[in-house]
Short mmCIF file of C-alpha atoms and ligand atoms in Angstrom, two decimals:
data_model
loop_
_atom_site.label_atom_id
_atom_site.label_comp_id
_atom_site.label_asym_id
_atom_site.label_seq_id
_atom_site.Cartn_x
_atom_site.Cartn_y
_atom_site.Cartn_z
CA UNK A 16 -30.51 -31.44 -76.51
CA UNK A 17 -28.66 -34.85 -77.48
CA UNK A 18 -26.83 -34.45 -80.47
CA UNK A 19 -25.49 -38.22 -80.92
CA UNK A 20 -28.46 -39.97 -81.77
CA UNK A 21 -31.70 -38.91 -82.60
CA UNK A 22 -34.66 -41.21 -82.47
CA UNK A 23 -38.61 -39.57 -83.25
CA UNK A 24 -40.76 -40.29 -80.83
CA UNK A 25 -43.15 -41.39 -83.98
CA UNK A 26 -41.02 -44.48 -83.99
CA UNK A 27 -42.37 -45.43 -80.44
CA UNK A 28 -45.22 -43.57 -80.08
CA UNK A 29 -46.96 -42.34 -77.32
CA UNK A 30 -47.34 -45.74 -75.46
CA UNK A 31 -44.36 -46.91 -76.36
CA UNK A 32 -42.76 -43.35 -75.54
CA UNK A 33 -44.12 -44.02 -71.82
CA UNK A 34 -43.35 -47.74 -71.57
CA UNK A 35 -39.67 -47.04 -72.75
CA UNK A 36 -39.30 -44.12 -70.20
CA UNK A 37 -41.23 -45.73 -67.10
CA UNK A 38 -40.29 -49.92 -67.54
CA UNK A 39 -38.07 -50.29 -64.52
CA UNK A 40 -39.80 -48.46 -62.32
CA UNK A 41 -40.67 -49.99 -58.82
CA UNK A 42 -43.06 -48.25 -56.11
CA UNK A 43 -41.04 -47.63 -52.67
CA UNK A 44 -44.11 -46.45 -50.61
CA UNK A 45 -47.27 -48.46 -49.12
CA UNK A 46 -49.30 -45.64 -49.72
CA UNK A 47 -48.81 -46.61 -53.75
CA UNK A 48 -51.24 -49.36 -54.09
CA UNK A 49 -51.07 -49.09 -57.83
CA UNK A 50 -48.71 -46.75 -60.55
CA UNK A 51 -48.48 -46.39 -64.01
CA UNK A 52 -50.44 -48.65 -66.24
CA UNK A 53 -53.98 -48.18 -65.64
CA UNK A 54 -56.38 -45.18 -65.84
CA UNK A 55 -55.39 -44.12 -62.91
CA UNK A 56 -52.82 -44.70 -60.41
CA UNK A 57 -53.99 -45.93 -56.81
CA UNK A 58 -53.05 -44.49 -53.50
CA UNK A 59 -53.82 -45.77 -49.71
CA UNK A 60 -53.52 -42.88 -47.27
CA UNK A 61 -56.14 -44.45 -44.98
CA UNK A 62 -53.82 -44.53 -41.79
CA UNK A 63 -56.09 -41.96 -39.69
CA UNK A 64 -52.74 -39.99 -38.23
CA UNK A 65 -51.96 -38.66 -41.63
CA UNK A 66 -53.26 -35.42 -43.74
CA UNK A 67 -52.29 -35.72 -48.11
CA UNK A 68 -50.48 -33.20 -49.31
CA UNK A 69 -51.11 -31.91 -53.06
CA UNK A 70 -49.23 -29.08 -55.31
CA UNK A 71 -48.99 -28.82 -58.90
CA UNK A 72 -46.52 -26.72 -60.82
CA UNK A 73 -46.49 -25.88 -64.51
CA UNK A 74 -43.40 -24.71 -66.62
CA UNK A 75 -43.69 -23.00 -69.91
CA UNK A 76 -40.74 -23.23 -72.36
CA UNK A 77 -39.41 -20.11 -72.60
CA UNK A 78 -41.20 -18.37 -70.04
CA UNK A 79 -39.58 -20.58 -67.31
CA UNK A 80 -37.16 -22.47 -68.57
CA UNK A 81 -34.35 -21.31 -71.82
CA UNK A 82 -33.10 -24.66 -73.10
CA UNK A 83 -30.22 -22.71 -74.48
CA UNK A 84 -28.52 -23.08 -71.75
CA UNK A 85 -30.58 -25.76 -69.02
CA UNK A 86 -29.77 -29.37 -69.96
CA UNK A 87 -32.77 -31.40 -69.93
CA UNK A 88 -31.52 -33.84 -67.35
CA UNK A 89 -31.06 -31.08 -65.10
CA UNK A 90 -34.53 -29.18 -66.29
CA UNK A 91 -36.42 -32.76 -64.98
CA UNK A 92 -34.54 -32.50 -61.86
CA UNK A 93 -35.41 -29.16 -61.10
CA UNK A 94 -39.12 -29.52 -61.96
CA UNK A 95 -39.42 -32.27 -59.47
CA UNK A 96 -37.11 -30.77 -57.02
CA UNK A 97 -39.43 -28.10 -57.16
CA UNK A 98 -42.40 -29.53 -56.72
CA UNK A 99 -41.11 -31.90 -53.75
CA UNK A 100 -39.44 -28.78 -52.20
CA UNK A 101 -43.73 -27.15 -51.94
CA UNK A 102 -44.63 -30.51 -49.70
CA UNK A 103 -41.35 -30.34 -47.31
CA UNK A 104 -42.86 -26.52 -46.98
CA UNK A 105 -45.92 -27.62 -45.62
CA UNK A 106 -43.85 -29.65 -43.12
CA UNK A 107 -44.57 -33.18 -44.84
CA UNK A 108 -43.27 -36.01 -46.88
CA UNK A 109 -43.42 -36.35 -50.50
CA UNK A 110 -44.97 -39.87 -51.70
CA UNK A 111 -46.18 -39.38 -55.34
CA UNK A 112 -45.57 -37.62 -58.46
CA UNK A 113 -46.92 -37.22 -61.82
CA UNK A 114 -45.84 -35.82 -64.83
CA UNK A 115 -47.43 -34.45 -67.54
CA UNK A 116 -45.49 -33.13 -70.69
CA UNK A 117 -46.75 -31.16 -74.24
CA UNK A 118 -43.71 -31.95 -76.82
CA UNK A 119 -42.90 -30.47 -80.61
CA UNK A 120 -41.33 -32.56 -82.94
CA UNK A 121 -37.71 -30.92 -81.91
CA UNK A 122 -37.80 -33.34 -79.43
CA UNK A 123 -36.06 -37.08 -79.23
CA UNK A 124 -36.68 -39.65 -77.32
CA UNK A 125 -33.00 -39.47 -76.48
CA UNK A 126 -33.90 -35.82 -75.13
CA UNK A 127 -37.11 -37.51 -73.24
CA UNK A 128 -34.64 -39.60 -71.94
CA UNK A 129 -32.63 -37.34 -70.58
CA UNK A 130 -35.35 -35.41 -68.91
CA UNK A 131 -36.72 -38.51 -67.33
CA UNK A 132 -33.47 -39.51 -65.88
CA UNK A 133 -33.12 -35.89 -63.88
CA UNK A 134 -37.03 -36.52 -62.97
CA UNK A 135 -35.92 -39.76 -61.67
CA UNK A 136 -33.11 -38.72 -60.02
CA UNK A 137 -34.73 -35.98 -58.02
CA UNK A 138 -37.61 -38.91 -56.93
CA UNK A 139 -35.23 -41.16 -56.20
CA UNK A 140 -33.45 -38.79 -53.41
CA UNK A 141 -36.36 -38.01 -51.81
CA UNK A 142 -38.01 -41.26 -51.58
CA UNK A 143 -41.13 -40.42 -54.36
CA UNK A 144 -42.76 -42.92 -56.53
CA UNK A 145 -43.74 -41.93 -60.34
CA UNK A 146 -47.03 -43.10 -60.71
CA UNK A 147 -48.37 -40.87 -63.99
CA UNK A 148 -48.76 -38.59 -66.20
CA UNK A 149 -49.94 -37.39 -69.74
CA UNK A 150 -47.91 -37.36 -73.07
CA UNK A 151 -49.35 -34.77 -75.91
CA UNK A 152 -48.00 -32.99 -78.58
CA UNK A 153 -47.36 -29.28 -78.96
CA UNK A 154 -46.90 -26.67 -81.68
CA UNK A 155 -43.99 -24.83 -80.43
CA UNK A 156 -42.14 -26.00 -77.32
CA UNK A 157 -41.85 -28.06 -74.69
CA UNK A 158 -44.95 -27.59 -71.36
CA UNK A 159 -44.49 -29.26 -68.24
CA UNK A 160 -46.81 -29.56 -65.14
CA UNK A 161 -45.91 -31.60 -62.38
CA UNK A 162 -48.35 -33.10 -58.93
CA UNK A 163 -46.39 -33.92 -56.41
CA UNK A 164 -48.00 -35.73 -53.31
CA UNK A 165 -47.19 -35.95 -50.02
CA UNK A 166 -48.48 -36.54 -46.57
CA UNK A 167 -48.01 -34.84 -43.26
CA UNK A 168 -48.69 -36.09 -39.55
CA UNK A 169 -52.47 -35.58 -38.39
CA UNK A 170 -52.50 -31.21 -37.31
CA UNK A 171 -48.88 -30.93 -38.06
CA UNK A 172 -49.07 -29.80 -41.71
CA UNK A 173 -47.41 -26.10 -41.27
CA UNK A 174 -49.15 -23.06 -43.17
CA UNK A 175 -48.65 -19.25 -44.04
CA UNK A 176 -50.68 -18.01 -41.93
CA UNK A 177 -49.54 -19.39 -38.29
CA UNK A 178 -46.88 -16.98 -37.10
CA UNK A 179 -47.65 -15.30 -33.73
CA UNK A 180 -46.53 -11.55 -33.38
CA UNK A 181 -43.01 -12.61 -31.29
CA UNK A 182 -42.04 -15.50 -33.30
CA UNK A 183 -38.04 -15.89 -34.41
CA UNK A 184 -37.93 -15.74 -38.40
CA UNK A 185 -34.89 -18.49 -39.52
CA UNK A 186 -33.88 -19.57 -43.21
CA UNK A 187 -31.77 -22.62 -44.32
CA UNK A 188 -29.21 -22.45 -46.34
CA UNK A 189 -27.88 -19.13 -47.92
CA UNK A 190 -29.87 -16.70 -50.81
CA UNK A 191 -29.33 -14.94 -53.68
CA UNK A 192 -27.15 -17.38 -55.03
CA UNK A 193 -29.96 -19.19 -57.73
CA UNK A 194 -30.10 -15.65 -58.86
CA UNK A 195 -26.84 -14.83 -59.29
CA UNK A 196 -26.72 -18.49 -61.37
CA UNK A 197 -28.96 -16.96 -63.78
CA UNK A 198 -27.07 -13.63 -64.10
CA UNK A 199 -23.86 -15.70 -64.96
CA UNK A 200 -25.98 -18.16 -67.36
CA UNK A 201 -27.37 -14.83 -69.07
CA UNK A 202 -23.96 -13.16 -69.62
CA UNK A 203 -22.55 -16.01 -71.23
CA UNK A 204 -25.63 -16.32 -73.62
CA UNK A 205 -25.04 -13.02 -74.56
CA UNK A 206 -21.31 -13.05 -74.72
CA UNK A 207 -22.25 -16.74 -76.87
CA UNK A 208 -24.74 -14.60 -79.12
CA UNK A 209 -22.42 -11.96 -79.74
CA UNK A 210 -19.37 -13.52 -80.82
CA UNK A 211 -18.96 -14.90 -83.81
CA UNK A 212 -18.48 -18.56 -83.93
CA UNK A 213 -18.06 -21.84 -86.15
CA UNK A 214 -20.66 -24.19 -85.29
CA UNK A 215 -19.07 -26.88 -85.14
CA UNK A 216 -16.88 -25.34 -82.53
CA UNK A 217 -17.79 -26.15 -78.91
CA UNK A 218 -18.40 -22.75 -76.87
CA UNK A 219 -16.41 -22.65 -73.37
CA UNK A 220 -18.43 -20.60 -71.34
CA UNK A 221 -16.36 -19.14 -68.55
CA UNK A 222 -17.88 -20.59 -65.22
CA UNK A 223 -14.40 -20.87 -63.51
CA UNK A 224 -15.22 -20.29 -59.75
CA UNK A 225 -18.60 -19.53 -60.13
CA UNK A 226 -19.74 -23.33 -60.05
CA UNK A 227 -21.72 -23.40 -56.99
CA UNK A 228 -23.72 -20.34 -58.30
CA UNK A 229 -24.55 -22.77 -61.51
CA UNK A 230 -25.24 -25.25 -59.42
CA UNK A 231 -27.67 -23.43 -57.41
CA UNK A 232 -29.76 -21.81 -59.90
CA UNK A 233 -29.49 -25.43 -62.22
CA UNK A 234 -29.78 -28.20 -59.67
CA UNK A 235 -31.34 -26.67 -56.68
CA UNK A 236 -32.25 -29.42 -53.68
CA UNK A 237 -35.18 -29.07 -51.64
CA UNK A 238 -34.52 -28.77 -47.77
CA UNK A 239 -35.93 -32.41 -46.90
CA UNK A 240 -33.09 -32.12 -44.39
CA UNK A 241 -34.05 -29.17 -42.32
CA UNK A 242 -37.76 -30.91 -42.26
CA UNK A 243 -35.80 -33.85 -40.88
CA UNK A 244 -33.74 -31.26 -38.52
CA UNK A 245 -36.70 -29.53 -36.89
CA UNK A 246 -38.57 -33.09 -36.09
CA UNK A 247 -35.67 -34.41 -34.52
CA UNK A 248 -35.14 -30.88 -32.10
CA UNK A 249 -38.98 -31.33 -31.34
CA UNK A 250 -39.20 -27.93 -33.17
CA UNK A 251 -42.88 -27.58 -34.83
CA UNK A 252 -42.68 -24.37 -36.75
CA UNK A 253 -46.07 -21.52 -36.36
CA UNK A 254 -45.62 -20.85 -40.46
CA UNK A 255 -43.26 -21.96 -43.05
CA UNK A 256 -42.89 -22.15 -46.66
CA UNK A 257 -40.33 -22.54 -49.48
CA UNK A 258 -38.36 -19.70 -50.81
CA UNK A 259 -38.86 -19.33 -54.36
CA UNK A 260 -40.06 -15.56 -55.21
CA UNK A 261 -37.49 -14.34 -53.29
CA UNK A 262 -36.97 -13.30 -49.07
CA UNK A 263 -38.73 -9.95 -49.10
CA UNK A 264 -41.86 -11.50 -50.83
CA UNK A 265 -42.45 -14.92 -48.65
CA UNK A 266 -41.85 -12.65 -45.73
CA UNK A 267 -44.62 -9.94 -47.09
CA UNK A 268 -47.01 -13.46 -47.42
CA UNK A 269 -46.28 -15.07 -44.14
CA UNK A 270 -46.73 -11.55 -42.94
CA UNK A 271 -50.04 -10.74 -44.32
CA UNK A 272 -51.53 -14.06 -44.27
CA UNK A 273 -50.47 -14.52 -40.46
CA UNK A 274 -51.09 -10.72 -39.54
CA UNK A 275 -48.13 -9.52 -37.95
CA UNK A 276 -45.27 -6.95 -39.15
CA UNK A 277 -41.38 -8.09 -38.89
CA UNK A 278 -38.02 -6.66 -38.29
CA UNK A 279 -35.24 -8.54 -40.29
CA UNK A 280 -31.78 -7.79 -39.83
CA UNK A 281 -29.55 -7.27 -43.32
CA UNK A 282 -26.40 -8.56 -41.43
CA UNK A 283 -27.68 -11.76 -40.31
CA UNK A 284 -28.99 -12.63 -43.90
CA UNK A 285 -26.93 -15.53 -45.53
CA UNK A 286 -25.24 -14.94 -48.44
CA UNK A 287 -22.18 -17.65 -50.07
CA UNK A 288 -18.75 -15.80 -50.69
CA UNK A 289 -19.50 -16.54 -54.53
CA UNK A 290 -22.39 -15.11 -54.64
CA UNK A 291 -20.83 -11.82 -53.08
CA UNK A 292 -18.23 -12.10 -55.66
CA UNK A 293 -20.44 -11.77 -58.70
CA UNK A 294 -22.68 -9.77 -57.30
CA UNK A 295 -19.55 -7.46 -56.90
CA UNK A 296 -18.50 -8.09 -60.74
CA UNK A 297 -21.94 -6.97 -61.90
CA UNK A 298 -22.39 -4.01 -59.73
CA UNK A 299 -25.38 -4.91 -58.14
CA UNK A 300 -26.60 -4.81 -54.60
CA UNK A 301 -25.77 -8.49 -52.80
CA UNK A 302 -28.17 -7.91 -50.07
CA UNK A 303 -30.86 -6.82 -53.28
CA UNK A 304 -30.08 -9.77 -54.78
CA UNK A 305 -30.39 -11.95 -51.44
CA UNK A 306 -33.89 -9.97 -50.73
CA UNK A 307 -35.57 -10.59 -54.22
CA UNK A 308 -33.29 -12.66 -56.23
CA UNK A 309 -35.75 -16.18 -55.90
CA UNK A 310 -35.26 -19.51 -57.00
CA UNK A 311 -32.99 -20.47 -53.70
CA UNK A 312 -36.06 -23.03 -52.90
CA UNK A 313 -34.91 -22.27 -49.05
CA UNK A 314 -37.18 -22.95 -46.26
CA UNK A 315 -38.21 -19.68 -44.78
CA UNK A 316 -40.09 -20.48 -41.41
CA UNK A 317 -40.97 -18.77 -37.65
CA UNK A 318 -40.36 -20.59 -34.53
CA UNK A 319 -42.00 -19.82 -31.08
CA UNK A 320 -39.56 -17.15 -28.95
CA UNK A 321 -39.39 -20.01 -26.39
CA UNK A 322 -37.84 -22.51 -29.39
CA UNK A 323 -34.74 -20.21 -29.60
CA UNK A 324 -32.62 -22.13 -27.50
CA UNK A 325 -33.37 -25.37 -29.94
CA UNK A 326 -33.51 -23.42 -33.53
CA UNK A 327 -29.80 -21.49 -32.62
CA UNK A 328 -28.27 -25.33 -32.58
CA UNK A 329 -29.79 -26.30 -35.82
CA UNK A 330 -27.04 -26.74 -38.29
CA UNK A 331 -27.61 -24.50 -41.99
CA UNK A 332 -30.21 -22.46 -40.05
CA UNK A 333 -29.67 -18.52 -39.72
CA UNK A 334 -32.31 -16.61 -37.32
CA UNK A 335 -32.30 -13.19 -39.38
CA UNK A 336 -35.42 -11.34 -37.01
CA UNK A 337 -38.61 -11.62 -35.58
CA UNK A 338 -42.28 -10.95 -36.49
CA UNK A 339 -43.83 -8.01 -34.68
CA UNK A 340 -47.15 -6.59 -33.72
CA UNK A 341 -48.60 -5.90 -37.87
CA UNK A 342 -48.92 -2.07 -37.28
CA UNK A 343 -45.02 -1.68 -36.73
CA UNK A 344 -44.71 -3.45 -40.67
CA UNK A 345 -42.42 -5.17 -42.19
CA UNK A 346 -38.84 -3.90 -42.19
CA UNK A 347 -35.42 -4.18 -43.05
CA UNK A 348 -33.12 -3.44 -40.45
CA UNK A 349 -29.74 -2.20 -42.26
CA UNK A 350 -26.32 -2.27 -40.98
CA UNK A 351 -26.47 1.25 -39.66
CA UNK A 352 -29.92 0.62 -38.05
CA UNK A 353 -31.84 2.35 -40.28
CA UNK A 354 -35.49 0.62 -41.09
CA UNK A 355 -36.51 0.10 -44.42
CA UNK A 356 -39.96 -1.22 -45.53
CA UNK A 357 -39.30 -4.36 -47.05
CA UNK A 358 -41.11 -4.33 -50.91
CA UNK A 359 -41.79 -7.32 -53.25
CA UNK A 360 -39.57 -6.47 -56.00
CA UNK A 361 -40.24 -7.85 -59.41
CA UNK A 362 -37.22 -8.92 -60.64
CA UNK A 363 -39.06 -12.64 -60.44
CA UNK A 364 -41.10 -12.29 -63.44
CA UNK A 365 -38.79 -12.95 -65.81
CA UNK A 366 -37.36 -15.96 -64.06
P1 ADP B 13 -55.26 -42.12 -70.50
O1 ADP B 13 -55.72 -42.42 -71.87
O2 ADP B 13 -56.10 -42.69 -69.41
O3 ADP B 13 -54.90 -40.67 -70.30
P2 ADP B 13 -52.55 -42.67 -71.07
O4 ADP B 13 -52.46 -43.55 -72.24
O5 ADP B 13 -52.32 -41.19 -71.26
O6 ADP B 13 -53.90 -42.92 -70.33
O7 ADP B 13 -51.53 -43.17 -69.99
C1 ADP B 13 -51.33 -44.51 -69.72
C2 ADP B 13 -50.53 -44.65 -68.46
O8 ADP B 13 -49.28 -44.01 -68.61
C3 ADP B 13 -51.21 -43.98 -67.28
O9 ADP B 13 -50.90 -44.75 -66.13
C4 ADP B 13 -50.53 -42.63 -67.20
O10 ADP B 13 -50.55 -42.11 -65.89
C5 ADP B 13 -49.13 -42.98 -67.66
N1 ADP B 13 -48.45 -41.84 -68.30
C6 ADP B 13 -48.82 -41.18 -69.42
N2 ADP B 13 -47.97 -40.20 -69.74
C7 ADP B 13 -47.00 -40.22 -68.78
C8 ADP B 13 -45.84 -39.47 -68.53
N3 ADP B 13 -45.45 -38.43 -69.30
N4 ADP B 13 -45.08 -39.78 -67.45
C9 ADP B 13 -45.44 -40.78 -66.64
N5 ADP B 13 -46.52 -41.54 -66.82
C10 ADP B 13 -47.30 -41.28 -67.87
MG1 MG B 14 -53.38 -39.59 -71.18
#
């Protein structure tokens, strides 16, 4: 939290508190008729070829989030980077967002600020207008629950449950890496904790070489791109959605919610060298950590066999297997062939 200056929020109180945090805000999209200000904020989706998107998310202080070690800027960017990442899952475009936020009195308006500005930031890059939300107070901690909304063309809004038995099963990006963020974020906390230390001493945390990792679990971008990617190859995926619980799990939903099984290979999943590294330094299992780490906010999607031609020239796509006929399951094809049955770990629920 900002330790420079402090101002209550009593001093501008809840109106004020929104007014200061929300002033210079201008609408981008026609589909905001009318943002903050009023009871409610008023949208025009009316154009016939176009379907509204809707997700909420809610974050708990200290269930989701540790600000011991997330800086609020980057704890508002995430939020809305995470709810923006939900609508490019469905194959659409986020529009609208509100915000909604329980505070204690630990927290400034400086702090407020702070988180607003990574909120911002994450609207601004993806073209979203901030058009509400609700201030209260809380007894211990900070809550947060975010709507994002978003639109998608007329029948092209892409679900869970439309993968066909032969499909080609492709991911963005690389995984395990958010994970392996946390891991390093946790160490130092400890090794922080442990040590004895003046306070008025700053604590360098040793992050040399591992910044991406950081990076990935603190400021993680939603895949806005690959939406933009597949549109533009005339590539409509059968089932997508956004990689947050980890490989093995979306798989198991797209699986069971599209009926089919799936063979994934273990050498064609994407991993960054510095995530290898640290899986290396901890002792753990890369591929494990890949599988079931979560938080990459990848887009995990299947493409039609005859698409394979198209998805193989899309740029930060990997195809890692296929969907099969559902009583074959779901596997994991190792590096010496043998077939494991993929499994849900729950290393997630303490993320
Ligand atoms: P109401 O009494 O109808 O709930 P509020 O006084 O809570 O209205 O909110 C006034 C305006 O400020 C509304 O447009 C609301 O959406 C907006 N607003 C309130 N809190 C927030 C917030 N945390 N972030 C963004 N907008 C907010
Ligand atoms: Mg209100």
């Amino acid at each position: 939290m900002s330790q420079a200056k402090r101002t209550e929020i009593s001093e501008l109180g809840e109106f004020g508190l929104i007014d200061h945090l929300t002033k210079d805000l201008k609408p981008q999209n026609s589909s905001t008729l009318y943002s903050i200000g009023d009871d409610c904020a008023v949208l025009d989706y009316s154009g016939n070829d176009k379907e509204v998107l809707v997700t909420t998310d809610m974050l708990m202080e200290g269930v989701h989030f540790d600000l011991t070690y997330v800086p609020l800027k980057h704890l508002g960017y995430k939020s809305a980077m995470v709810n923006i990442s939900d609508i490019y899952a469905m194959n659409g475009t986020p529009r609208q967002m509100t915000v909604s936020v329980a505070l204690s009195k630990r927290f400034s308006v400086e702090d407020m600020e702070d988180f607003y500005a990574g909120i911002l930031l994450a609207c601004q890059r993806h073209g979203v207008d901030l058009v509400g939300g609700d201030t209260t107070s809380s007894l211990t901690g900070l809550a947060i629950s975010i709507t994002c909304i978003g639109e998608a063309e007329k029948g092209k809004a892409v679900y869970r449950n439309g993968a066909g038995q032969n499909d080609l099963i492709c991911v963005s990006g690389n995984l395990g890496a958010a994970y392996m963020g946390l891991q390093l974020l946790e160490r130092e906390k400890a090794v922080f904790n442990s040590t004895p230390h003046n306070a008025n001493e700053p604590f360098n945390p040793d992050f040399a070489g591992k910044e991406y990792l950081l990076e990935r679990q603190l400021k993680p971008e939603a895949r806005g791109d690959i939406i933009k990617e597949l549109r533009e190859a005339g590539i409509q995926p059968t089932s997508m959605m956004d990689i947050s619980d980890g490989l093995s799990s979306e798989l198991i939903h797209i699986c069971k919610q599209s009926n089919t099984g799936c063979s994934v290979y273990q050498e064609r999943i994407p991993i960054d060298y510095q995530t290898a590294v640290m899986a290396e330094e901890l002792n753990m299992d890369v591929y494990t950590c890949a599988l079931n780490g979560g938080e990459d906010y990848e887009l995990l999607f299947t493409v039609p066999l005859t698409d394979h031609d198209k998805v193989i020239q899309l740029k930060d796509v990997k195809l890692i297997g296929h969907m099969t006929r559902p009583e074959l399951g779901r596997h994991l094809v190792t590096k010496s062939g043998q077939e494991v049955e993929l499994k849900a770990q729950g290393w997630t629920s303490n993320l």
